[in-house]
Each structure stands twice: as C-alpha cells, then as structure tokens.
Coordinates of N, CA and C in Angstrom, one line a residue:
X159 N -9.1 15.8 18.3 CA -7.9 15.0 17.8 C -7.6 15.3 16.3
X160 N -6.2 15.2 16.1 CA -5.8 15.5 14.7 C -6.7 14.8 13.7
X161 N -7.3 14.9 12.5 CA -7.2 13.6 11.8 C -6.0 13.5 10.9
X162 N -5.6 11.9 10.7 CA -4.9 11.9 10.2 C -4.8 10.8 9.0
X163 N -6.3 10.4 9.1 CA -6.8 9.2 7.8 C -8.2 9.4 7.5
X164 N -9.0 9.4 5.8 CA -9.9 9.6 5.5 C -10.0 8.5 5.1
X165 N -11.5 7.7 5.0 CA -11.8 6.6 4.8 C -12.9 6.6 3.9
X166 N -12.9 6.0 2.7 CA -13.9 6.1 1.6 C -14.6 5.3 1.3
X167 N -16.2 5.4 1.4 CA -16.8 4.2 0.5 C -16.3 4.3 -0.7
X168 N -17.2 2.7 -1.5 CA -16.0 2.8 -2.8 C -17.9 2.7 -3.3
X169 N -18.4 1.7 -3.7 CA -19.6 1.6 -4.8 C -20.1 3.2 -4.6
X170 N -20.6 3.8 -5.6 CA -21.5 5.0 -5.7 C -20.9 6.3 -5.3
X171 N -19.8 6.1 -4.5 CA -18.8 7.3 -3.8 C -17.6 7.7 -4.3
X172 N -16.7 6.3 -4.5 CA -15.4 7.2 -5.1 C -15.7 6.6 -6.9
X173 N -16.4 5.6 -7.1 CA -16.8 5.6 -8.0 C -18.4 4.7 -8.5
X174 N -18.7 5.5 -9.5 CA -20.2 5.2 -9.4 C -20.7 3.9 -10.1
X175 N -20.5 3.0 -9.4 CA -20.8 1.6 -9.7 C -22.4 1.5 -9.9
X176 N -23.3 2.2 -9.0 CA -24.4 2.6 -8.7 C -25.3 2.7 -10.0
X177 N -24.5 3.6 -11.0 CA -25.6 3.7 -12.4 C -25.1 2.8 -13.0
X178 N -24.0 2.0 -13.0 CA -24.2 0.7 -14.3 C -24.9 -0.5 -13.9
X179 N -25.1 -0.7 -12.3 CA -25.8 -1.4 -11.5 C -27.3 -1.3 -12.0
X180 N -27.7 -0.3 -12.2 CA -29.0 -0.2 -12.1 C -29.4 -0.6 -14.0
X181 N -28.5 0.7 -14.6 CA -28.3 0.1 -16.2 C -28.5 -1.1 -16.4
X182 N -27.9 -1.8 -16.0 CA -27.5 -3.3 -16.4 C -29.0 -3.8 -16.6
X183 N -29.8 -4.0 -14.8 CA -31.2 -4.3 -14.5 C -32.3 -4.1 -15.7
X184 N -31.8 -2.7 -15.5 CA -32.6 -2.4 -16.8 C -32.9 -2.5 -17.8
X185 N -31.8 -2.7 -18.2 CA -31.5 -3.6 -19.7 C -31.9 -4.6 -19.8
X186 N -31.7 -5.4 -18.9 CA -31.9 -7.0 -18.6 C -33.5 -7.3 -18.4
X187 N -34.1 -6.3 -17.9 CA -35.5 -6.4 -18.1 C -36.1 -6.2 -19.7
X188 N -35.5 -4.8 -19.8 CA -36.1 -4.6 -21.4 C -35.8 -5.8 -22.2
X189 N -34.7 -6.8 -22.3 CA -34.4 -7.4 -22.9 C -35.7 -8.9 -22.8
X190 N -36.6 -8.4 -21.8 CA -37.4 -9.5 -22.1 C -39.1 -8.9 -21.9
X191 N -38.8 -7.6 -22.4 CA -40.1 -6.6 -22.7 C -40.9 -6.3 -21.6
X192 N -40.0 -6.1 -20.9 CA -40.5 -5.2 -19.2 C -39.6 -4.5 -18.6
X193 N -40.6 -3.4 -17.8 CA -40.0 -2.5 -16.9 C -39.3 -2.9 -15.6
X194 N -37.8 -2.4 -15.6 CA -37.7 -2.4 -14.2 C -38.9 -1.3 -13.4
X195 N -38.6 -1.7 -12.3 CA -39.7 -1.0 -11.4 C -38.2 -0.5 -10.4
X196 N -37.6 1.0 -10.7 CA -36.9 1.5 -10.3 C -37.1 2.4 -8.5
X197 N -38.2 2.4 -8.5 CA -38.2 3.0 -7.4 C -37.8 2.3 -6.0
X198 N -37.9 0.8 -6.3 CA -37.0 -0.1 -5.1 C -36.2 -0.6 -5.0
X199 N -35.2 -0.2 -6.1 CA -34.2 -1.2 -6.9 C -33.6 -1.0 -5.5
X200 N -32.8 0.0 -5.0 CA -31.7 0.4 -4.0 C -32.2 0.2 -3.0
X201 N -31.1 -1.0 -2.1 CA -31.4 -1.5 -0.8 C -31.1 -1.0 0.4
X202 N -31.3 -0.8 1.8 CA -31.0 0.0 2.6 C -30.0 -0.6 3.5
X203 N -29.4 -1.4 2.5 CA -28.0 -2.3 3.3 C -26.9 -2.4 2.6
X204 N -25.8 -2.5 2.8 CA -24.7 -2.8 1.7 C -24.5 -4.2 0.7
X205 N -25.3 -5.5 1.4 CA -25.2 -6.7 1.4 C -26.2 -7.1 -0.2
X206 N -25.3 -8.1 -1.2 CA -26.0 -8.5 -1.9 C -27.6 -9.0 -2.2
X207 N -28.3 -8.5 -2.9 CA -29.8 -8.7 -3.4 C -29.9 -9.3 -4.9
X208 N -28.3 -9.5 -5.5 CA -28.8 -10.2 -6.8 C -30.6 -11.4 -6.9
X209 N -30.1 -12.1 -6.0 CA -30.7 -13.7 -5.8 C -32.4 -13.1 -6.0
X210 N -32.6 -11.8 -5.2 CA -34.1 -11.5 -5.2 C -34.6 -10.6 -6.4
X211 N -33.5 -10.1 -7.0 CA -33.7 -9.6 -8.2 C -34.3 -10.6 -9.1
X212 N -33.5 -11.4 -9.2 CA -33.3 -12.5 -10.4 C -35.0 -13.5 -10.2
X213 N -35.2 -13.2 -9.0 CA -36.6 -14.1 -8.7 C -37.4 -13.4 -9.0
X214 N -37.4 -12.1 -8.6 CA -38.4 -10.8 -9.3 C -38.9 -10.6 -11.1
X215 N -37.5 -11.1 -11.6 CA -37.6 -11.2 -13.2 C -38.0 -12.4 -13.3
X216 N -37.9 -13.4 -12.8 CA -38.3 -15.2 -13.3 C -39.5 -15.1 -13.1
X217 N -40.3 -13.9 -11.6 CA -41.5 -14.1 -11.9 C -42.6 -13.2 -12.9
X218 N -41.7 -12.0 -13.3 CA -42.5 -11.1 -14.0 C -42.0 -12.0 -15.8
X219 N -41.0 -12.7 -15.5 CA -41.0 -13.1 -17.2 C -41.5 -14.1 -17.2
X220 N -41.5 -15.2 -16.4 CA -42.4 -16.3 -16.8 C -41.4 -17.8 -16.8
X221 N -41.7 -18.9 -17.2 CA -41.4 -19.9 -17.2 C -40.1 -20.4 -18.5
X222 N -40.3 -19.4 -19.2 CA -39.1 -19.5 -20.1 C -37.7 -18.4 -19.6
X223 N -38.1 -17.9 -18.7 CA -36.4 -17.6 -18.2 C -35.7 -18.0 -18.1
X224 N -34.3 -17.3 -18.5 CA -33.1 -18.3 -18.0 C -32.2 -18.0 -17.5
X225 N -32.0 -17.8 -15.9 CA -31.2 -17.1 -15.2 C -30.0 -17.2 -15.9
X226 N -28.9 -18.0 -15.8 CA -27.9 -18.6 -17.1 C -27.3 -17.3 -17.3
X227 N -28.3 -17.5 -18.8 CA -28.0 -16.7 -19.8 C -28.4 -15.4 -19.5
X228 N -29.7 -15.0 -18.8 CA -29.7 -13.7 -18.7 C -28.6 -12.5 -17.4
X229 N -28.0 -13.6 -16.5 CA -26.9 -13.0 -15.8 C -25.8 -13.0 -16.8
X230 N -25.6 -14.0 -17.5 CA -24.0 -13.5 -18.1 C -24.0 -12.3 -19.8
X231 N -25.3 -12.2 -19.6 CA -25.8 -10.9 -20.6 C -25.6 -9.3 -20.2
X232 N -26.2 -9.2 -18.5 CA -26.1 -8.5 -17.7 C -24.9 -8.5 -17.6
X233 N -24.0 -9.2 -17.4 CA -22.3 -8.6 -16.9 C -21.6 -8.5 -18.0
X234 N -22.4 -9.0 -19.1 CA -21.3 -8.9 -19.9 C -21.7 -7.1 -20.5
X235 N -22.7 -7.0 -20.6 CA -23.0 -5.4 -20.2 C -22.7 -4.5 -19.6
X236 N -22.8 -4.6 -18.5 CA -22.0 -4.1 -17.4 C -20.6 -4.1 -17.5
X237 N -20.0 -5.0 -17.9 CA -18.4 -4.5 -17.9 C -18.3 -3.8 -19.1
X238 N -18.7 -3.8 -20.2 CA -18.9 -3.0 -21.0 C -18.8 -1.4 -20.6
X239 N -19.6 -0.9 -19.5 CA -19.9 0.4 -19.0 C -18.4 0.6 -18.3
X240 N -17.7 -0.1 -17.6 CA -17.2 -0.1 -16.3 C -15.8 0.2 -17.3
X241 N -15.5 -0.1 -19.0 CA -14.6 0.5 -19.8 C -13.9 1.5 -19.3
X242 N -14.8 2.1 -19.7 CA -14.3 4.2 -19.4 C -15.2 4.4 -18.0
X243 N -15.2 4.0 -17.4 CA -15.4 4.6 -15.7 C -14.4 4.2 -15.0
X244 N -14.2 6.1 -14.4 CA -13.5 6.5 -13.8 C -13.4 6.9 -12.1
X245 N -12.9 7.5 -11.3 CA -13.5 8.0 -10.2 C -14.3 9.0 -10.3
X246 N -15.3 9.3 -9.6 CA -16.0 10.4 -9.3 C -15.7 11.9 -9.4
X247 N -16.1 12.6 -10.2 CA -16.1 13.9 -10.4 C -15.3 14.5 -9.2
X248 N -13.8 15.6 -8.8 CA -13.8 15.7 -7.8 C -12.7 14.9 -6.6
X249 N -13.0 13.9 -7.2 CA -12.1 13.0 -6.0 C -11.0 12.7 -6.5
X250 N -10.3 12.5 -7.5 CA -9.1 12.7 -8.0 C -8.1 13.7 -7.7
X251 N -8.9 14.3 -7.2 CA -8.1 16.3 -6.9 C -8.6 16.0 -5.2
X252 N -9.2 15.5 -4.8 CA -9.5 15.2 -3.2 C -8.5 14.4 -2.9
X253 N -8.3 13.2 -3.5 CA -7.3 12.3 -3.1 C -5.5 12.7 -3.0
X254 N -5.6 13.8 -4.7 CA -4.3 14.3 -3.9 C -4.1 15.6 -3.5
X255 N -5.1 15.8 -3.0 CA -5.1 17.1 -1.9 C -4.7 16.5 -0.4
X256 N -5.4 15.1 0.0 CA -4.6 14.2 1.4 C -3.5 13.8 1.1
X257 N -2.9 13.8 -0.3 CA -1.7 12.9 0.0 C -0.9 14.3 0.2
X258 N -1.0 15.3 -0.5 CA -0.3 16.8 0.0 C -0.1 16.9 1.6
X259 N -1.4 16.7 1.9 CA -1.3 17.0 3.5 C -1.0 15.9 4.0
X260 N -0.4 14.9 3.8 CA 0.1 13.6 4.0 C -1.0 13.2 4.9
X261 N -2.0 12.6 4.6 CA -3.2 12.2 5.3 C -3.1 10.9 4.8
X262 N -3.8 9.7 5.4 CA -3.4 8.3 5.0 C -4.9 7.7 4.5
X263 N -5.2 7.2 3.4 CA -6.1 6.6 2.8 C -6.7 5.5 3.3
X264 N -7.5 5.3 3.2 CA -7.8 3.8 3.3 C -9.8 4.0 2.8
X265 N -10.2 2.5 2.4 CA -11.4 1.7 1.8 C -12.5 1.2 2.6
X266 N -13.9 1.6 2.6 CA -14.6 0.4 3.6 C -15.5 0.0 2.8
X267 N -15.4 -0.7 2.4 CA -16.8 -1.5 1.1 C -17.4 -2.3 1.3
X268 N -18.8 -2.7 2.0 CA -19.6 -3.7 1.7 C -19.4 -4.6 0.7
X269 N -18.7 -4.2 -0.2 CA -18.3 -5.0 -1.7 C -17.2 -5.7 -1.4
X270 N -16.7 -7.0 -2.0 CA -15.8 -8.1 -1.8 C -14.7 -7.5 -2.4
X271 N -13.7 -7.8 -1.7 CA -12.3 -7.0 -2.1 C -11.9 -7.4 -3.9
X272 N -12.2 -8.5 -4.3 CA -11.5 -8.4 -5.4 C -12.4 -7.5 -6.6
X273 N -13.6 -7.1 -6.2 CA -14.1 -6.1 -6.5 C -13.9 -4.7 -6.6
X274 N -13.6 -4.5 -5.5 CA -13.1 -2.9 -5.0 C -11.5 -2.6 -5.7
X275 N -10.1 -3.7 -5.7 CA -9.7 -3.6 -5.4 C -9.3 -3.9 -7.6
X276 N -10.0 -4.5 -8.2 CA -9.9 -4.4 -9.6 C -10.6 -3.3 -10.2
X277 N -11.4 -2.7 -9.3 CA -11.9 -1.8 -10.0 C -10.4 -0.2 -9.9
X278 N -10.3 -0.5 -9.0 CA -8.9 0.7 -8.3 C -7.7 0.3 -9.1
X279 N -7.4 -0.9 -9.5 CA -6.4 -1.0 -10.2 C -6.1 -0.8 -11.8
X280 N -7.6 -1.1 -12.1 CA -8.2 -0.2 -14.0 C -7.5 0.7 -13.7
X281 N -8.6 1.7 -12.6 CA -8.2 2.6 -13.2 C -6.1 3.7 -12.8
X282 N -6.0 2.6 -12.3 CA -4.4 3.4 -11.6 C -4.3 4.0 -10.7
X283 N -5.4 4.0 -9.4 CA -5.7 4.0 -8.0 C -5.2 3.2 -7.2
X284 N -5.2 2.2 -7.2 CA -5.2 1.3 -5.9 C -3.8 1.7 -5.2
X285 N -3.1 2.4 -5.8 CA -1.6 2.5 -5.3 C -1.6 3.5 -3.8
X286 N -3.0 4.2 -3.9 CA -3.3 5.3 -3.7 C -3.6 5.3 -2.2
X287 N -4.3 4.1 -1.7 CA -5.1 3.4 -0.7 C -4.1 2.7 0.0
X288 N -3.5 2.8 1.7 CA -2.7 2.0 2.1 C -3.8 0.6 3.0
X289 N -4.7 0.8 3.4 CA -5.8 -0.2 3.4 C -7.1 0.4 2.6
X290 N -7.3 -1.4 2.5 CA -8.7 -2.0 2.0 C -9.1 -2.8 2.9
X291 N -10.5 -2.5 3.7 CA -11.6 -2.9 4.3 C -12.9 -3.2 3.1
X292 N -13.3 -4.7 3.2 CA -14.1 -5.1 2.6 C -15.0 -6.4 3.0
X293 N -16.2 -6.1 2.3 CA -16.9 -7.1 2.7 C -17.3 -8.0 3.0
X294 N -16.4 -9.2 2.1 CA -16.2 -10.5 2.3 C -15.2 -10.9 3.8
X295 N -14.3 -9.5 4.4 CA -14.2 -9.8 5.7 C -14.3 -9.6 6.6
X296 N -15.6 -9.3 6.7 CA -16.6 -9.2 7.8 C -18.1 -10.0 7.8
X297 N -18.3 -10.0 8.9 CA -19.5 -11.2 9.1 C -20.5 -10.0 8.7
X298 N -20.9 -8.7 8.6 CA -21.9 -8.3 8.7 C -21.9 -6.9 7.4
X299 N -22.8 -6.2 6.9 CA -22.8 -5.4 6.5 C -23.2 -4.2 6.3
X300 N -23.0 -2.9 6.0 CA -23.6 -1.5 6.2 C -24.6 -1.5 6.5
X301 N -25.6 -1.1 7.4 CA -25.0 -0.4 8.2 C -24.7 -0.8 9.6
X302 N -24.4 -1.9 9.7 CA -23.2 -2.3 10.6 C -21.8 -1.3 10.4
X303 N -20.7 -2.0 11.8 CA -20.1 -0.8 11.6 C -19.1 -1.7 11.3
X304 N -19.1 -3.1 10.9 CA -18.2 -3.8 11.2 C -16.6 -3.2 10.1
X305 N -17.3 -3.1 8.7 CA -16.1 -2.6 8.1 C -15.4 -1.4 8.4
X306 N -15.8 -0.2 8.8 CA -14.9 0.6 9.4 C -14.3 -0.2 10.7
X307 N -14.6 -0.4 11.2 CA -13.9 -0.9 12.2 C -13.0 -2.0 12.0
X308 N -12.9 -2.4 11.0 CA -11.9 -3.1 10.1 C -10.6 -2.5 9.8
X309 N -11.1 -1.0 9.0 CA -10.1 -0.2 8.3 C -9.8 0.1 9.4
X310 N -10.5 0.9 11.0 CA -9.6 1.6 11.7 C -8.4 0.6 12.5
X311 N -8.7 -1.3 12.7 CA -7.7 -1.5 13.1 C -6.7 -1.8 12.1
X312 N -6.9 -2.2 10.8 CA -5.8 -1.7 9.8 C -4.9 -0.5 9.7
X313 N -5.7 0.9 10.1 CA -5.3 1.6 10.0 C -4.2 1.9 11.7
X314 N -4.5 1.4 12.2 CA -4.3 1.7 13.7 C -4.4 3.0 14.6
X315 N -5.5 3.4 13.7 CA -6.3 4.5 14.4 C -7.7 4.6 15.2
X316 N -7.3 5.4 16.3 CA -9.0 5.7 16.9 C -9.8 6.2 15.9
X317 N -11.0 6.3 16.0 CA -12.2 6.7 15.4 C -11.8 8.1 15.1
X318 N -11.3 8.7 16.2 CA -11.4 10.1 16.3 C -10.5 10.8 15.0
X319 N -9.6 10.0 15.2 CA -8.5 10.4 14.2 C -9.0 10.1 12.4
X320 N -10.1 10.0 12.4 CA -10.3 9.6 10.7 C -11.9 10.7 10.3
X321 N -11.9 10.3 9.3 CA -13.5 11.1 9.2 C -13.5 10.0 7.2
X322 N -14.9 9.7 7.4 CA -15.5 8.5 6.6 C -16.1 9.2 5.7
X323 N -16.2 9.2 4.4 CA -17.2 9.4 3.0 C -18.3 8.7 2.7
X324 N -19.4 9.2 2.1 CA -20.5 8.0 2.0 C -21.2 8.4 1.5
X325 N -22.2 7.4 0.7 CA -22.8 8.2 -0.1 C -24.6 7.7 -0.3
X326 N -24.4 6.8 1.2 CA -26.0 6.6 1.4 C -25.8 6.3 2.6
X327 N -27.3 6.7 2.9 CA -28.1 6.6 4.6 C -27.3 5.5 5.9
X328 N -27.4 4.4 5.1 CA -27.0 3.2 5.6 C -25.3 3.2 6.0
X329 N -24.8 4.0 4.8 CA -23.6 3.6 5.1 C -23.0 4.5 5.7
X330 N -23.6 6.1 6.0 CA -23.9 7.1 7.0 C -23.8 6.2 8.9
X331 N -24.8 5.4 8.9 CA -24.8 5.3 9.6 C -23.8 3.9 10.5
X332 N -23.3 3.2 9.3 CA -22.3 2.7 9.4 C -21.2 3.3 10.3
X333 N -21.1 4.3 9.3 CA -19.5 5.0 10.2 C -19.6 5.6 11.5
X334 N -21.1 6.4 11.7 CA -21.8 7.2 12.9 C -21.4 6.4 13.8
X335 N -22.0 4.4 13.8 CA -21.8 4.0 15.2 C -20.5 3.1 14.8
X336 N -19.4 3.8 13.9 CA -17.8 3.0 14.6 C -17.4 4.5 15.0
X337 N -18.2 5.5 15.7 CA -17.1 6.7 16.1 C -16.6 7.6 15.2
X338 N -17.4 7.5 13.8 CA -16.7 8.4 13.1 C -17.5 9.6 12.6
X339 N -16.7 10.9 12.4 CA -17.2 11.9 11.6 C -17.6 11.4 10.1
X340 N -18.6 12.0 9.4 CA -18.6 11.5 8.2 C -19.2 12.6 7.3
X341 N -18.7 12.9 6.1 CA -19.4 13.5 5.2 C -19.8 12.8 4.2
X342 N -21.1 13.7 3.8 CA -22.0 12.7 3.0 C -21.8 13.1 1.3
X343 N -22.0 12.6 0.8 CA -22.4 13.0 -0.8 C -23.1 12.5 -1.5
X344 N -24.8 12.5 -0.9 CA -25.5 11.7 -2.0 C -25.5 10.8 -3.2
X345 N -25.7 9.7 -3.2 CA -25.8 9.6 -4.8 C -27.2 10.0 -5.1
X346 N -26.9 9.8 -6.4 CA -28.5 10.5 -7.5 C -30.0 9.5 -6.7
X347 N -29.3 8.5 -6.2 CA -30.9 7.9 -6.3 C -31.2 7.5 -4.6
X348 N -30.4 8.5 -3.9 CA -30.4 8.9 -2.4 C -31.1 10.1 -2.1
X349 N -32.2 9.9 -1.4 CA -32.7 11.4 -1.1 C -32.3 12.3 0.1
X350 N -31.8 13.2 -0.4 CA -31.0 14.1 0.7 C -31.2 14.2 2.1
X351 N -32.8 14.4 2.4 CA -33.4 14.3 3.5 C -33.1 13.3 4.2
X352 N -32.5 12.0 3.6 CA -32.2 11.2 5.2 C -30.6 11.0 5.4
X353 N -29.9 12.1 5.4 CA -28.2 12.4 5.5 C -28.5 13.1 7.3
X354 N -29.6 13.3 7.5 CA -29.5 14.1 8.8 C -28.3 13.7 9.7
X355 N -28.1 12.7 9.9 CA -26.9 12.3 11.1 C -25.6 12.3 10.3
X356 N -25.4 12.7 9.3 CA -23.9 13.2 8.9 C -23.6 14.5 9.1
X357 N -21.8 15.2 9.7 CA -22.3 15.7 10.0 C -21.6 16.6 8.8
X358 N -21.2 16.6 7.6 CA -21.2 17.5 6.4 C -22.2 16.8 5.4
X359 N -23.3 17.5 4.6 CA -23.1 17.1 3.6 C -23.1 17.9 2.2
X360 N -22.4 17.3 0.8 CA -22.5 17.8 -0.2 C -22.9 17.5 -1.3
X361 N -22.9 18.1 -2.1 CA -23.5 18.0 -3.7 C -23.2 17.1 -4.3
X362 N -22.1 17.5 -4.0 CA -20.8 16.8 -5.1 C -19.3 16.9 -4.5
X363 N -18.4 15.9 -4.4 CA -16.9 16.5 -4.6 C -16.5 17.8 -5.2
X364 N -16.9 18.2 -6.3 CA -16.4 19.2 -7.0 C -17.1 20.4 -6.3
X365 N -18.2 20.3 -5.1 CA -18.5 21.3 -4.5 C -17.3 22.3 -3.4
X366 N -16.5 21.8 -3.3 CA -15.1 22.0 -2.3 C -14.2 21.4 -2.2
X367 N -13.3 22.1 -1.9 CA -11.7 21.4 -1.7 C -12.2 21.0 -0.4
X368 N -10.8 19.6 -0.8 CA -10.6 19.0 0.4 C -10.3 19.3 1.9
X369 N -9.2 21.0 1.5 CA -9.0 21.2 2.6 C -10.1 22.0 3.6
X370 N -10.7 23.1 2.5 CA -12.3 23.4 3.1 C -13.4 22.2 4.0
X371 N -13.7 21.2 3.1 CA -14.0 20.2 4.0 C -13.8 19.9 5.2
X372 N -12.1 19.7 5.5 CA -11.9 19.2 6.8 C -11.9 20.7 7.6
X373 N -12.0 22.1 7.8 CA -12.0 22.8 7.9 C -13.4 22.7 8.8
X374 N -14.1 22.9 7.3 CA -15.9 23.0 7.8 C -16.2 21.5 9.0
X375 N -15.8 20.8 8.8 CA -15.9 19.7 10.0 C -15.1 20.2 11.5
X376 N -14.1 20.5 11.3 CA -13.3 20.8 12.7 C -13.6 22.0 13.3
X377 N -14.9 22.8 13.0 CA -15.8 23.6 13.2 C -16.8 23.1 14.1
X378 N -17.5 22.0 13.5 CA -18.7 21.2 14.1 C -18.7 20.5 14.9
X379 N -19.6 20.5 16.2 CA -19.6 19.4 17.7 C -20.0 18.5 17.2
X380 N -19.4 17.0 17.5 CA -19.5 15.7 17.2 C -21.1 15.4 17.7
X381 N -21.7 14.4 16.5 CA -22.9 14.6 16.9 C -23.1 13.1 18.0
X382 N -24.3 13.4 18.9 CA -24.7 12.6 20.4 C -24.5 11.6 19.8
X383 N -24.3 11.0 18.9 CA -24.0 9.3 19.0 C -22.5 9.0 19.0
X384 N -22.2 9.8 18.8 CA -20.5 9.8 18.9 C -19.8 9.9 20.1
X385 N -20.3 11.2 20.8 CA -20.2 11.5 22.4 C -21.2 10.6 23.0
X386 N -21.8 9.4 23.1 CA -21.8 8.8 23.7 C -21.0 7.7 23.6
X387 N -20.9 7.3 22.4 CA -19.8 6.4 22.2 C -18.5 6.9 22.8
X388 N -17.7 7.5 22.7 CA -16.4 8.2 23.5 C -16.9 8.0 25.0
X389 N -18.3 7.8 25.6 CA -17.8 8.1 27.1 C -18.6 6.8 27.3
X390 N -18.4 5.5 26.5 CA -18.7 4.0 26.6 C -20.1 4.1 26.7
X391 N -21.2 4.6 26.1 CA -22.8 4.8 26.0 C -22.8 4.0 24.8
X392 N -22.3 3.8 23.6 CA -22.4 3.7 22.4 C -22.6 1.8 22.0
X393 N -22.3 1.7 21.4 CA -22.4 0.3 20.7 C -21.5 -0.4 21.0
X394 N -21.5 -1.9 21.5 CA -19.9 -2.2 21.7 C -19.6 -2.8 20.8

C-alpha cells in the first residue's frame, strides 16, 4: 500500500528532550553532592518515573531534602536548556521533504499533549503536524500500541498506509504491534543492538534523505509481526 502519513515520536526523536532530561537529574544530584547513577536513568516504557526518581534522591540525600524546592530548581533548569532547542539534526529537511511529496504528518507521544505540543509551537513546528496523538489520551503507554493507534484513527488511515519514527526499543515496539513499519534512530543512551525488530535503522536523520528512506523500506518484507497482524494473528 501507498504510504501516505509518517508518524513521529516526539521526546528524544524529533527533538531531544532526552539530554536535558537527564542534565537536569544530574544537576539536581550534584546540587546536593552526589552522583546520578546514569546507567538506569532510562526507562523501558514511555510512562512517567519522576515520583521514583525523587525517592531515589530523598534516599541517597537524607532527611533534609526538599522535594519542593529541589523540583522547581530542576525545571527551572531545564527550561533554561529547552531556550535554544530545536528539532533534531536532519528532520527539518525530512519534514519538508513529506510535505513536497505531500505526505501527511502526524505525533505519537507518551508525553502529555501540552508538552509536545508547546514544545512544537517554540519552536514554529506545530503548524507542521495535522495530528497530535498523546499520552494523557490514552490509558496505556509505549510500548503499548495504544498511541499510534490513536494517530492512525485521527489520521484515518490503515497501519499499512503510514510508517512510524522512534528512537527507543519500547517505542519500536509500540508501532511494530499497531501494524506499522518503523524506522529507528537511536538515541545516544539506546543501544543499537535492541532495534532488531525495526525494520530501518539509522544513525542519524542527517544520514539520508527522506525520500531514500521510504525507498529503502518499500524494498523490505514486512516483518512476521506485522503479517500476522494483517491476517488477524496479531494483537487485538
């Protein structure tokens, strides 16, 4: 089937929310003379973990914490970074390489829409996107498939007709069980090795044009969780 809509995670993929996320942690740790312990920070679901962070620091700092003050230190940091952040290397020249081929946009974010949808508006995006699929409306999170399956009936397209961006495991396999093709693009603190069930992946946006991409996909057999899904084997 044609495609005729690309569908983009937004944290870490069209833009990298991912390292001011972690910055922030970091900071907020130093700020009370300890290490984050980065190698667990990133969770293998889309769904918020502040709460166990914050319990993680109250117990490595001790009895004089103050959640409070040390969350509104952290964001006030954080938005600080989120100034001059832009979209992702790449995807600005992706995005209007679909609208050339008149390809129709759309969002699937584990993240709450007025998140996704202020961050797209900074920067003079959101005009870009004819839906926004997000978190807060859906009961469930990546890698559930609930939010694509949001976008595609926003979109009012089959599965077949779209192909999904992503840029972790989880949210790989989000799109895998709503029916979709997906190309992957790591982030930095994703290890390549578990993209296996995508079925492109890249470096970077800036590693190919858009239209090469959909190219190199309409090359490749839909992988067995897909074709079972298409012949009602799959998830319901």
């Amino acid at each position: 089937m044609e495609i005729k809509a690309l569908i983009f995670d937004f944290d870490g993929l069209l833009m990298d929310t991912e390292t001011t996320l972690l910055d922030s942690w970091r900071q907020l740790w130093r700020w009370h003379g300890l290490e984050l312990d980065e190698s667990t920070f990133f969770a293998d679901h889309g769904g918020d973990v502040n709460e166990e962070r914050y319990a993680q620091l109250a117990a490595a700092a001790g009895p004089g914490f103050d959640r409070a003050a040390g969350h509104a230190r952290r964001m006030a940091y954080r938005e600080g970074l989120h100034e001059t952040l832009g979209l992702s290397a790449g995807l600005t020249e992706w995005l209007a390489a679909a609208r050339a081929e008149g390809l129709r946009l759309a969002v699937a974010s584990s993240s709450p829409r007025p998140w996704v949808a202020g961050h797209l508006a900074r920067t003079g995006d959101l005009a870009r996107f004819e839906v926004l699929a997000c978190g807060d409306e859906v009961g469930a999170h990546k890698p559930d498939p609930a939010v694509y399956r949001l976008a595609l009936d926003r979109l009012g397209l089959p599965a077949a007709a779209a192909v999904a961006f992503e840029d972790t495991a989880h949210g790989v396999s989000a799109a895998v069980a709503a029916g979709l093709r997906c190309v992957a693009i790591p982030n930095r603190y994703a290890a390549s090795a578990r993209f296996t069930h995508a079925d492109l992946v890249l470096p970077a946006a800036t590693a190919a044009t858009l239209p090469d991409v959909l190219t190199r996909l309409a090359t490749r057999p839909a992988h067995a969780s897909r074709s079972r899904q298409a012949s009602g084997q799959g998830q319901p």
